[in-house]
PDB file of C-alpha atoms and ligand atoms in Angstrom:
ATOM      1  CA  MET R   1      53.799  26.993-127.941  1.00 98.00           C
ATOM      2  CA  ARG R   2      57.085  25.230-127.189  1.00 98.00           C
ATOM      3  CA  ILE R   3      57.649  23.221-124.008  1.00 98.00           C
ATOM      4  CA  ARG R   4      61.154  22.031-123.256  1.00 98.00           C
ATOM      5  CA  VAL R   5      61.146  18.851-121.144  1.00 98.00           C
ATOM      6  CA  ILE R   6      64.517  18.449-119.506  1.00 98.00           C
ATOM      7  CA  ASN R   7      65.780  15.052-118.385  1.00 98.00           C
ATOM      8  CA  PRO R   8      68.318  16.106-115.736  1.00 98.00           C
ATOM      9  CA  ASN R   9      70.205  12.816-115.952  1.00 98.00           C
ATOM     10  CA  THR R  10      72.395  11.931-118.928  1.00 98.00           C
ATOM     11  CA  THR R  11      70.610   8.735-120.044  1.00 98.00           C
ATOM     12  CA  GLU R  12      69.157   9.179-123.520  1.00 98.00           C
ATOM     13  CA  SER R  13      66.802   6.184-123.267  1.00 97.00           C
ATOM     14  CA  MET R  14      65.101   7.789-120.268  1.00 98.00           C
ATOM     15  CA  THR R  15      64.726  10.995-122.249  1.00 98.00           C
ATOM     16  CA  ALA R  16      62.925   9.033-124.965  1.00 98.00           C
ATOM     17  CA  LEU R  17      60.564   7.532-122.373  1.00 98.00           C
ATOM     18  CA  ILE R  18      59.939  10.984-120.898  1.00 98.00           C
ATOM     19  CA  ALA R  19      59.346  12.496-124.333  1.00 98.00           C
ATOM     20  CA  ALA R  20      56.698   9.889-125.186  1.00 98.00           C
ATOM     21  CA  SER R  21      54.814  10.583-121.956  1.00 98.00           C
ATOM     22  CA  ALA R  22      54.930  14.351-122.449  1.00 98.00           C
ATOM     23  CA  ARG R  23      53.910  14.192-126.107  1.00 98.00           C
ATOM     24  CA  ALA R  24      50.950  11.923-125.266  1.00 98.00           C
ATOM     25  CA  VAL R  25      49.275  14.791-123.374  1.00 98.00           C
ATOM     26  CA  ALA R  26      50.522  17.825-125.314  1.00 98.00           C
ATOM     27  CA  GLY R  27      47.806  19.835-127.037  1.00 97.00           C
ATOM     28  CA  PRO R  28      47.573  20.348-130.837  1.00 96.00           C
ATOM     29  CA  GLY R  29      49.399  23.682-130.676  1.00 95.00           C
ATOM     30  CA  THR R  30      52.165  22.453-128.400  1.00 98.00           C
ATOM     31  CA  VAL R  31      55.607  21.358-129.542  1.00 98.00           C
ATOM     32  CA  VAL R  32      57.411  19.233-126.944  1.00 98.00           C
ATOM     33  CA  GLU R  33      61.175  19.231-127.180  1.00 98.00           C
ATOM     34  CA  ALA R  34      62.763  16.669-124.851  1.00 98.00           C
ATOM     35  CA  VAL R  35      66.429  17.195-124.040  1.00 98.00           C
ATOM     36  CA  THR R  36      69.016  15.190-122.112  1.00 98.00           C
ATOM     37  CA  SER R  37      71.319  17.000-119.732  1.00 98.00           C
ATOM     38  CA  ALA R  38      74.734  17.555-121.311  1.00 97.00           C
ATOM     39  CA  MET R  39      76.525  16.912-118.029  1.00 97.00           C
ATOM     40  CA  GLY R  40      76.082  15.173-114.684  1.00 98.00           C
ATOM     41  CA  PRO R  41      74.919  11.798-113.362  1.00 98.00           C
ATOM     42  CA  ALA R  42      73.534   8.942-115.485  1.00 98.00           C
ATOM     43  CA  SER R  43      70.717   8.764-112.965  1.00 98.00           C
ATOM     44  CA  ILE R  44      69.691  10.772-109.897  1.00 98.00           C
ATOM     45  CA  GLU R  45      69.448   8.666-106.736  1.00 98.00           C
ATOM     46  CA  SER R  46      71.037  10.758-103.985  1.00 98.00           C
ATOM     47  CA  HIS R  47      71.530  14.330-102.792  1.00 98.00           C
ATOM     48  CA  TYR R  48      74.969  14.220-104.410  1.00 98.00           C
ATOM     49  CA  ASP R  49      73.426  13.236-107.770  1.00 98.00           C
ATOM     50  CA  GLU R  50      70.819  15.970-107.409  1.00 98.00           C
ATOM     51  CA  ALA R  51      73.477  18.595-106.747  1.00 98.00           C
ATOM     52  CA  LEU R  52      75.538  17.517-109.755  1.00 98.00           C
ATOM     53  CA  ALA R  53      72.439  17.498-111.975  1.00 98.00           C
ATOM     54  CA  VAL R  54      71.685  21.181-111.458  1.00 98.00           C
ATOM     55  CA  PRO R  55      74.297  22.787-113.784  1.00 98.00           C
ATOM     56  CA  GLY R  56      73.036  20.669-116.691  1.00 98.00           C
ATOM     57  CA  ILE R  57      69.473  21.768-115.956  1.00 98.00           C
ATOM     58  CA  LEU R  58      70.392  25.444-115.799  1.00 98.00           C
ATOM     59  CA  ALA R  59      72.297  25.165-119.077  1.00 97.00           C
ATOM     60  CA  ALA R  60      69.203  23.729-120.799  1.00 98.00           C
ATOM     61  CA  LEU R  61      66.755  26.482-119.836  1.00 98.00           C
ATOM     62  CA  HIS R  62      66.418  28.249-123.187  1.00 97.00           C
ATOM     63  CA  ASP R  63      64.431  28.344-126.464  1.00 97.00           C
ATOM     64  CA  ALA R  64      61.008  27.488-125.041  1.00 98.00           C
ATOM     65  CA  ASP R  65      57.854  29.053-123.608  1.00 98.00           C
ATOM     66  CA  GLY R  66      57.933  26.799-120.541  1.00 98.00           C
ATOM     67  CA  TYR R  67      59.954  24.017-118.946  1.00 98.00           C
ATOM     68  CA  VAL R  68      59.455  20.663-117.226  1.00 98.00           C
ATOM     69  CA  LEU R  69      62.142  19.389-114.856  1.00 98.00           C
ATOM     70  CA  ALA R  70      61.703  15.682-115.542  1.00 98.00           C
ATOM     71  CA  CYS R  71      63.070  14.210-112.316  1.00 98.00           C
ATOM     72  CA  PHE R  72      61.003  13.381-109.250  1.00 98.00           C
ATOM     73  CA  GLY R  73      63.417  15.111-106.896  1.00 96.00           C
ATOM     74  CA  ASP R  74      62.613  18.448-108.574  1.00 98.00           C
ATOM     75  CA  PRO R  75      66.363  19.266-108.613  1.00 98.00           C
ATOM     76  CA  GLY R  76      67.269  22.919-109.010  1.00 98.00           C
ATOM     77  CA  LEU R  77      63.636  24.006-109.351  1.00 98.00           C
ATOM     78  CA  ASP R  78      64.052  27.301-107.514  1.00 98.00           C
ATOM     79  CA  ALA R  79      67.314  28.149-109.309  1.00 98.00           C
ATOM     80  CA  ALA R  80      65.652  27.326-112.637  1.00 98.00           C
ATOM     81  CA  ARG R  81      62.832  29.733-111.850  1.00 98.00           C
ATOM     82  CA  GLU R  82      65.333  32.547-111.313  1.00 98.00           C
ATOM     83  CA  VAL R  83      66.772  32.191-114.829  1.00 97.00           C
ATOM     84  CA  ALA R  84      64.084  30.657-117.075  1.00 97.00           C
ATOM     85  CA  ALA R  85      62.071  33.019-119.299  1.00 94.00           C
ATOM     86  CA  GLY R  86      58.944  30.900-118.833  1.00 97.00           C
ATOM     87  CA  PRO R  87      57.204  28.798-116.164  1.00 98.00           C
ATOM     88  CA  VAL R  88      59.122  25.840-114.722  1.00 98.00           C
ATOM     89  CA  VAL R  89      57.363  22.864-113.119  1.00 98.00           C
ATOM     90  CA  GLY R  90      58.840  19.791-111.441  1.00 98.00           C
ATOM     91  CA  LEU R  91      57.504  16.235-111.556  1.00 98.00           C
ATOM     92  CA  ALA R  92      56.844  15.864-107.838  1.00 98.00           C
ATOM     93  CA  GLU R  93      55.239  19.290-107.686  1.00 98.00           C
ATOM     94  CA  ALA R  94      52.861  18.546-110.557  1.00 98.00           C
ATOM     95  CA  ALA R  95      52.015  14.991-109.548  1.00 98.00           C
ATOM     96  CA  MET R  96      51.385  15.839-105.902  1.00 98.00           C
ATOM     97  CA  HIS R  97      49.133  18.780-106.724  1.00 98.00           C
ATOM     98  CA  ALA R  98      47.194  16.669-109.213  1.00 98.00           C
ATOM     99  CA  ALA R  99      46.848  13.912-106.606  1.00 98.00           C
ATOM    100  CA  THR R 100      45.164  16.287-104.144  1.00 98.00           C
ATOM    101  CA  MET R 101      42.545  17.105-106.781  1.00 98.00           C
ATOM    102  CA  VAL R 102      41.480  13.505-107.367  1.00 98.00           C
ATOM    103  CA  GLY R 103      41.726  12.003-103.890  1.00 98.00           C
ATOM    104  CA  ARG R 104      41.885  12.666-100.169  1.00 98.00           C
ATOM    105  CA  GLY R 105      45.266  11.056 -99.614  1.00 98.00           C
ATOM    106  CA  PHE R 106      48.017   9.794-101.876  1.00 98.00           C
ATOM    107  CA  SER R 107      50.940   7.399-101.575  1.00 98.00           C
ATOM    108  CA  VAL R 108      54.228   7.869-103.383  1.00 98.00           C
ATOM    109  CA  VAL R 109      55.920   4.821-104.904  1.00 98.00           C
ATOM    110  CA  THR R 110      59.530   5.622-105.631  1.00 98.00           C
ATOM    111  CA  THR R 111      62.888   3.997-106.399  1.00 97.00           C
ATOM    112  CA  LEU R 112      65.620   3.819-103.726  1.00 97.00           C
ATOM    113  CA  SER R 113      64.752   4.002-100.028  1.00 98.00           C
ATOM    114  CA  ARG R 114      67.370   6.703 -99.584  1.00 98.00           C
ATOM    115  CA  THR R 115      65.236   9.103-101.722  1.00 98.00           C
ATOM    116  CA  LYS R 116      62.138   8.738 -99.510  1.00 98.00           C
ATOM    117  CA  GLY R 117      63.169  11.664 -97.308  1.00 98.00           C
ATOM    118  CA  ARG R 118      63.340  13.947-100.333  1.00 98.00           C
ATOM    119  CA  ALA R 119      59.814  12.922-101.336  1.00 98.00           C
ATOM    120  CA  HIS R 120      58.564  13.678 -97.823  1.00 98.00           C
ATOM    121  CA  ASP R 121      60.317  17.066 -97.896  1.00 98.00           C
ATOM    122  CA  LEU R 122      58.704  17.941-101.220  1.00 98.00           C
ATOM    123  CA  ALA R 123      55.275  16.849 -99.993  1.00 98.00           C
ATOM    124  CA  GLY R 124      55.789  19.117 -96.983  1.00 98.00           C
ATOM    125  CA  ARG R 125      56.438  21.989 -99.362  1.00 98.00           C
ATOM    126  CA  TYR R 126      53.708  21.326-101.922  1.00 98.00           C
ATOM    127  CA  VAL R 127      50.632  19.881-100.196  1.00 98.00           C
ATOM    128  CA  ALA R 128      48.650  20.176 -96.963  1.00 98.00           C
ATOM    129  CA  ALA R 129      49.575  18.018 -93.991  1.00 97.00           C
ATOM    130  CA  GLY R 130      48.036  14.575 -94.286  1.00 97.00           C
ATOM    131  CA  ALA R 131      47.658  14.684 -98.067  1.00 98.00           C
ATOM    132  CA  CYS R 132      50.739  12.531 -98.533  1.00 98.00           C
ATOM    133  CA  ARG R 133      49.917   9.407 -96.503  1.00 98.00           C
ATOM    134  CA  GLY R 134      53.164   7.544 -97.196  1.00 98.00           C
ATOM    135  CA  VAL R 135      56.278   7.132 -99.325  1.00 98.00           C
ATOM    136  CA  HIS R 136      57.332   3.602-100.354  1.00 98.00           C
ATOM    137  CA  ALA R 137      60.493   2.499-102.180  1.00 98.00           C
ATOM    138  CA  CYS R 138      60.797  -0.520-104.488  1.00 97.00           C
ATOM    139  CA  ASP R 139      64.610  -0.298-104.220  1.00 97.00           C
ATOM    140  CA  ILE R 140      64.989  -0.826-107.939  1.00 97.00           C
ATOM    141  CA  PRO R 141      67.727   1.471-109.276  1.00 97.00           C
ATOM    142  CA  VAL R 142      66.409   4.124-111.651  1.00 97.00           C
ATOM    143  CA  LEU R 143      68.088   2.709-114.751  1.00 96.00           C
ATOM    144  CA  ASP R 144      66.914  -0.827-113.959  1.00 96.00           C
ATOM    145  CA  LEU R 145      63.265   0.227-114.186  1.00 96.00           C
ATOM    146  CA  GLU R 146      63.587   0.059-117.947  1.00 91.00           C
ATOM    147  CA  SER R 147      65.804  -3.020-118.183  1.00 89.00           C
ATOM    148  CA  ASP R 148      64.302  -5.218-115.445  1.00 89.00           C
ATOM    149  CA  PRO R 149      61.221  -7.094-116.776  1.00 87.00           C
ATOM    150  CA  ALA R 150      60.055  -7.725-113.221  1.00 94.00           C
ATOM    151  CA  ALA R 151      60.197  -4.030-112.299  1.00 96.00           C
ATOM    152  CA  ARG R 152      56.639  -3.117-113.268  1.00 96.00           C
ATOM    153  CA  LYS R 153      55.173  -6.051-111.330  1.00 96.00           C
ATOM    154  CA  GLU R 154      57.182  -5.071-108.256  1.00 97.00           C
ATOM    155  CA  VAL R 155      56.013  -1.467-108.514  1.00 98.00           C
ATOM    156  CA  VAL R 156      52.384  -2.578-108.868  1.00 98.00           C
ATOM    157  CA  ALA R 157      52.672  -4.867-105.830  1.00 98.00           C
ATOM    158  CA  LEU R 158      54.221  -2.056-103.809  1.00 98.00           C
ATOM    159  CA  ALA R 159      51.487   0.359-104.897  1.00 98.00           C
ATOM    160  CA  ARG R 160      48.821  -2.138-103.847  1.00 98.00           C
ATOM    161  CA  HIS R 161      50.512  -2.488-100.444  1.00 98.00           C
ATOM    162  CA  ALA R 162      50.794   1.309-100.127  1.00 98.00           C
ATOM    163  CA  LEU R 163      47.076   1.856-100.786  1.00 98.00           C
ATOM    164  CA  GLU R 164      46.170  -0.632 -98.045  1.00 98.00           C
ATOM    165  CA  ARG R 165      48.782   0.419 -95.505  1.00 98.00           C
ATOM    166  CA  ASP R 166      48.315   4.176 -95.956  1.00 98.00           C
ATOM    167  CA  GLU R 167      44.541   4.008 -96.551  1.00 98.00           C
ATOM    168  CA  SER R 168      45.236   6.270 -99.518  1.00 98.00           C
ATOM    169  CA  ASP R 169      43.235   6.553-102.728  1.00 98.00           C
ATOM    170  CA  VAL R 170      45.770   7.814-105.261  1.00 98.00           C
ATOM    171  CA  ILE R 171      49.260   6.668-106.314  1.00 98.00           C
ATOM    172  CA  VAL R 172      51.996   9.101-107.330  1.00 98.00           C
ATOM    173  CA  LEU R 173      54.824   7.530-109.324  1.00 98.00           C
ATOM    174  CA  GLY R 174      58.074   8.717-107.798  1.00 98.00           C
ATOM    175  CA  CYS R 175      60.358   8.521-110.815  1.00 98.00           C
ATOM    176  CA  ALA R 176      60.347   9.682-114.425  1.00 98.00           C
ATOM    177  CA  GLY R 177      61.425   6.150-115.300  1.00 97.00           C
ATOM    178  CA  MET R 178      57.985   4.892-114.239  1.00 98.00           C
ATOM    179  CA  ALA R 179      56.167   7.213-116.670  1.00 97.00           C
ATOM    180  CA  ASP R 180      55.020   4.389-118.934  1.00 96.00           C
ATOM    181  CA  PHE R 181      53.628   2.366-116.009  1.00 97.00           C
ATOM    182  CA  ALA R 182      50.837   4.801-115.122  1.00 97.00           C
ATOM    183  CA  SER R 183      47.866   3.895-117.304  1.00 96.00           C
ATOM    184  CA  ALA R 184      48.220   0.109-116.971  1.00 96.00           C
ATOM    185  CA  MET R 185      48.701   0.452-113.207  1.00 98.00           C
ATOM    186  CA  SER R 186      45.611   2.626-112.902  1.00 98.00           C
ATOM    187  CA  ALA R 187      43.537   0.020-114.762  1.00 98.00           C
ATOM    188  CA  GLU R 188      44.935  -2.767-112.599  1.00 97.00           C
ATOM    189  CA  LEU R 189      44.593  -0.996-109.239  1.00 98.00           C
ATOM    190  CA  GLY R 190      41.363   0.857-109.912  1.00 98.00           C
ATOM    191  CA  VAL R 191      42.719   4.172-108.591  1.00 98.00           C
ATOM    192  CA  PRO R 192      44.308   7.226-110.223  1.00 98.00           C
ATOM    193  CA  VAL R 193      48.022   6.589-110.811  1.00 98.00           C
ATOM    194  CA  ILE R 194      49.815   9.827-111.601  1.00 98.00           C
ATOM    195  CA  ASP R 195      52.851  10.142-113.845  1.00 98.00           C
ATOM    196  CA  GLY R 196      54.616  13.394-113.030  1.00 98.00           C
ATOM    197  CA  VAL R 197      55.893  13.842-116.601  1.00 98.00           C
ATOM    198  CA  ALA R 198      52.363  14.030-118.010  1.00 98.00           C
ATOM    199  CA  ALA R 199      51.101  16.098-115.081  1.00 98.00           C
ATOM    200  CA  ALA R 200      53.946  18.609-115.333  1.00 98.00           C
ATOM    201  CA  THR R 201      53.588  18.913-119.111  1.00 98.00           C
ATOM    202  CA  VAL R 202      49.874  19.706-118.847  1.00 98.00           C
ATOM    203  CA  LEU R 203      50.502  22.152-116.000  1.00 98.00           C
ATOM    204  CA  VAL R 204      53.206  24.044-117.899  1.00 98.00           C
ATOM    205  CA  GLN R 205      50.939  24.093-120.972  1.00 98.00           C
ATOM    206  CA  SER R 206      48.148  25.573-118.816  1.00 98.00           C
ATOM    207  CA  LEU R 207      50.404  28.215-117.299  1.00 98.00           C
ATOM    208  CA  ILE R 208      51.558  29.292-120.745  1.00 98.00           C
ATOM    209  CA  THR R 209      47.920  29.420-121.947  1.00 98.00           C
ATOM    210  CA  LEU R 210      47.118  31.625-118.954  1.00 98.00           C
ATOM    211  CA  GLU R 211      50.119  33.780-119.920  1.00 98.00           C
ATOM    212  CA  LEU R 212      51.568  33.162-116.466  1.00 98.00           C
ATOM    213  CA  ARG R 213      55.327  33.176-115.989  1.00 96.00           C
ATOM    214  CA  THR R 214      57.451  33.190-112.855  1.00 97.00           C
ATOM    215  CA  SER R 215      57.332  36.539-111.057  1.00 97.00           C
ATOM    216  CA  THR R 216      60.650  38.390-111.148  1.00 96.00           C
ATOM    217  CA  ARG R 217      59.669  40.757-108.363  1.00 96.00           C
ATOM    218  CA  GLY R 218      61.186  39.041-105.341  1.00 94.00           C
ATOM    219  CA  GLU R 219      62.868  35.726-104.571  1.00 97.00           C
ATOM    220  CA  TYR R 220      62.776  34.529-108.179  1.00 98.00           C
ATOM    221  CA  ALA R 221      64.323  37.710-109.606  1.00 97.00           C
ATOM    222  CA  PRO R 222      67.319  37.039-111.895  1.00 96.00           C
ATOM    223  CA  PRO R 223      70.447  36.280-109.803  1.00 96.00           C
ATOM    224  CA  PRO R 224      72.776  39.227-109.068  1.00 95.00           C
ATOM    225  CA  ALA R 225      75.562  39.596-111.668  1.00 95.00           C
ATOM    226  CA  LYS R 226      78.853  38.127-110.446  1.00 94.00           C
ATOM    227  CA  ARG R 227      81.915  36.186-111.475  1.00 94.00           C
ATOM    228  CA  TYR R 228      81.815  32.371-111.566  1.00 95.00           C
ATOM    229  CA  SER R 229      85.127  30.593-111.961  1.00 94.00           C
ATOM    230  CA  GLY R 230      86.440  27.176-112.951  1.00 95.00           C
ATOM    231  CA  LEU R 231      84.038  24.717-114.587  1.00 94.00           C
ATOM    232  CA  LEU R 232      81.148  27.011-113.710  1.00 95.00           C
ATOM    233  CA  GLN R 233      82.646  30.013-115.481  1.00 94.00           C
ATOM    234  CA  PRO R 234      80.184  29.582-118.402  1.00 92.00           C
ATOM    235  CA  PHE R 235      77.408  30.350-115.920  1.00 94.00           C
ATOM    236  CA  GLU R 236      78.744  33.868-115.380  1.00 91.00           C
ATOM    237  CA  ARG R 237      75.989  36.451-115.575  1.00 83.00           C
ATOM    238  CA  THR R 238      76.803  40.036-116.412  1.00 79.00           C
TER     239      THR R 238
HETATM  240  N1  2AL M 301      63.201   9.409-107.315  1.00 52.57           N
HETATM  241  C1  2AL M 301      63.816   9.197-108.479  1.00 52.57           C
HETATM  242  O1  2AL M 301      64.142   8.089-108.804  1.00 52.57           O
HETATM  243  N2  2AL M 301      64.078  10.261-109.295  1.00 52.57           N
HETATM  244  C2  2AL M 301      64.724  10.194-110.493  1.00 52.57           C
HETATM  245  N3  2AL M 301      65.993   9.921-110.747  1.00 52.57           N
HETATM  246  C3  2AL M 301      66.223  10.090-112.085  1.00 52.57           C
HETATM  247  O2  2AL M 301      67.301   9.958-112.651  1.00 52.57           O
HETATM  248  N4  2AL M 301      65.082  10.470-112.680  1.00 52.57           N
HETATM  249  C4  2AL M 301      64.094  10.530-111.723  1.00 52.57           C
HETATM  250  O3  2AL M 301      62.925  10.835-111.859  1.00 52.57           O
END
């Protein structure tokens, strides 16, 4: 099977990080193709960035049996499900569901404080009330996670604080850029630390194995044919 892992930002080095995390959990019969969005923001740290990341995501939804949206804000997830010919899973969706299966309450450790509301909104959509005990931001910009040597230590310290403050028992990493922190953090903290890239890859792989794809019966039916003009003209559907 082929899983296309889409980095919705335009930073190639993050795509490489994401690819490594996805490939580490892919099964023997699974080919992971990681792609970088051809257009949009260098990183996604606001509603504006999320909005401008969606066209690049939609343009990448082809040539695979299933798709991972490799950004913790799950940008464009519902739109992607209307057009993709295979299952589509977001990082937050996968990580939060996995967290509820290995603990009673999880804390999210994410990047900028301004993205905390989005994480709360997604938790409200994906998991039962009370499952997400808190969302904490390290206020390290997404692209600095890779370049700042102190970043991992700060994220670990914040996760330790979150576990105590929230009385939670699982950590969800709130950014694809933290993917390579998960296993070392789990060993250091003694709790499950969930990387959404790995979780989403395994979930998409499972859905494909179960021969499950997004239902086209109702809300996720293909969009009605219509004209799109200007820069979005290539998205025209006939
Ligand atoms: N909460 C986040 O930092 N989300 C993200 N922004 C990106 O560019 N990739 C992410 O995963």
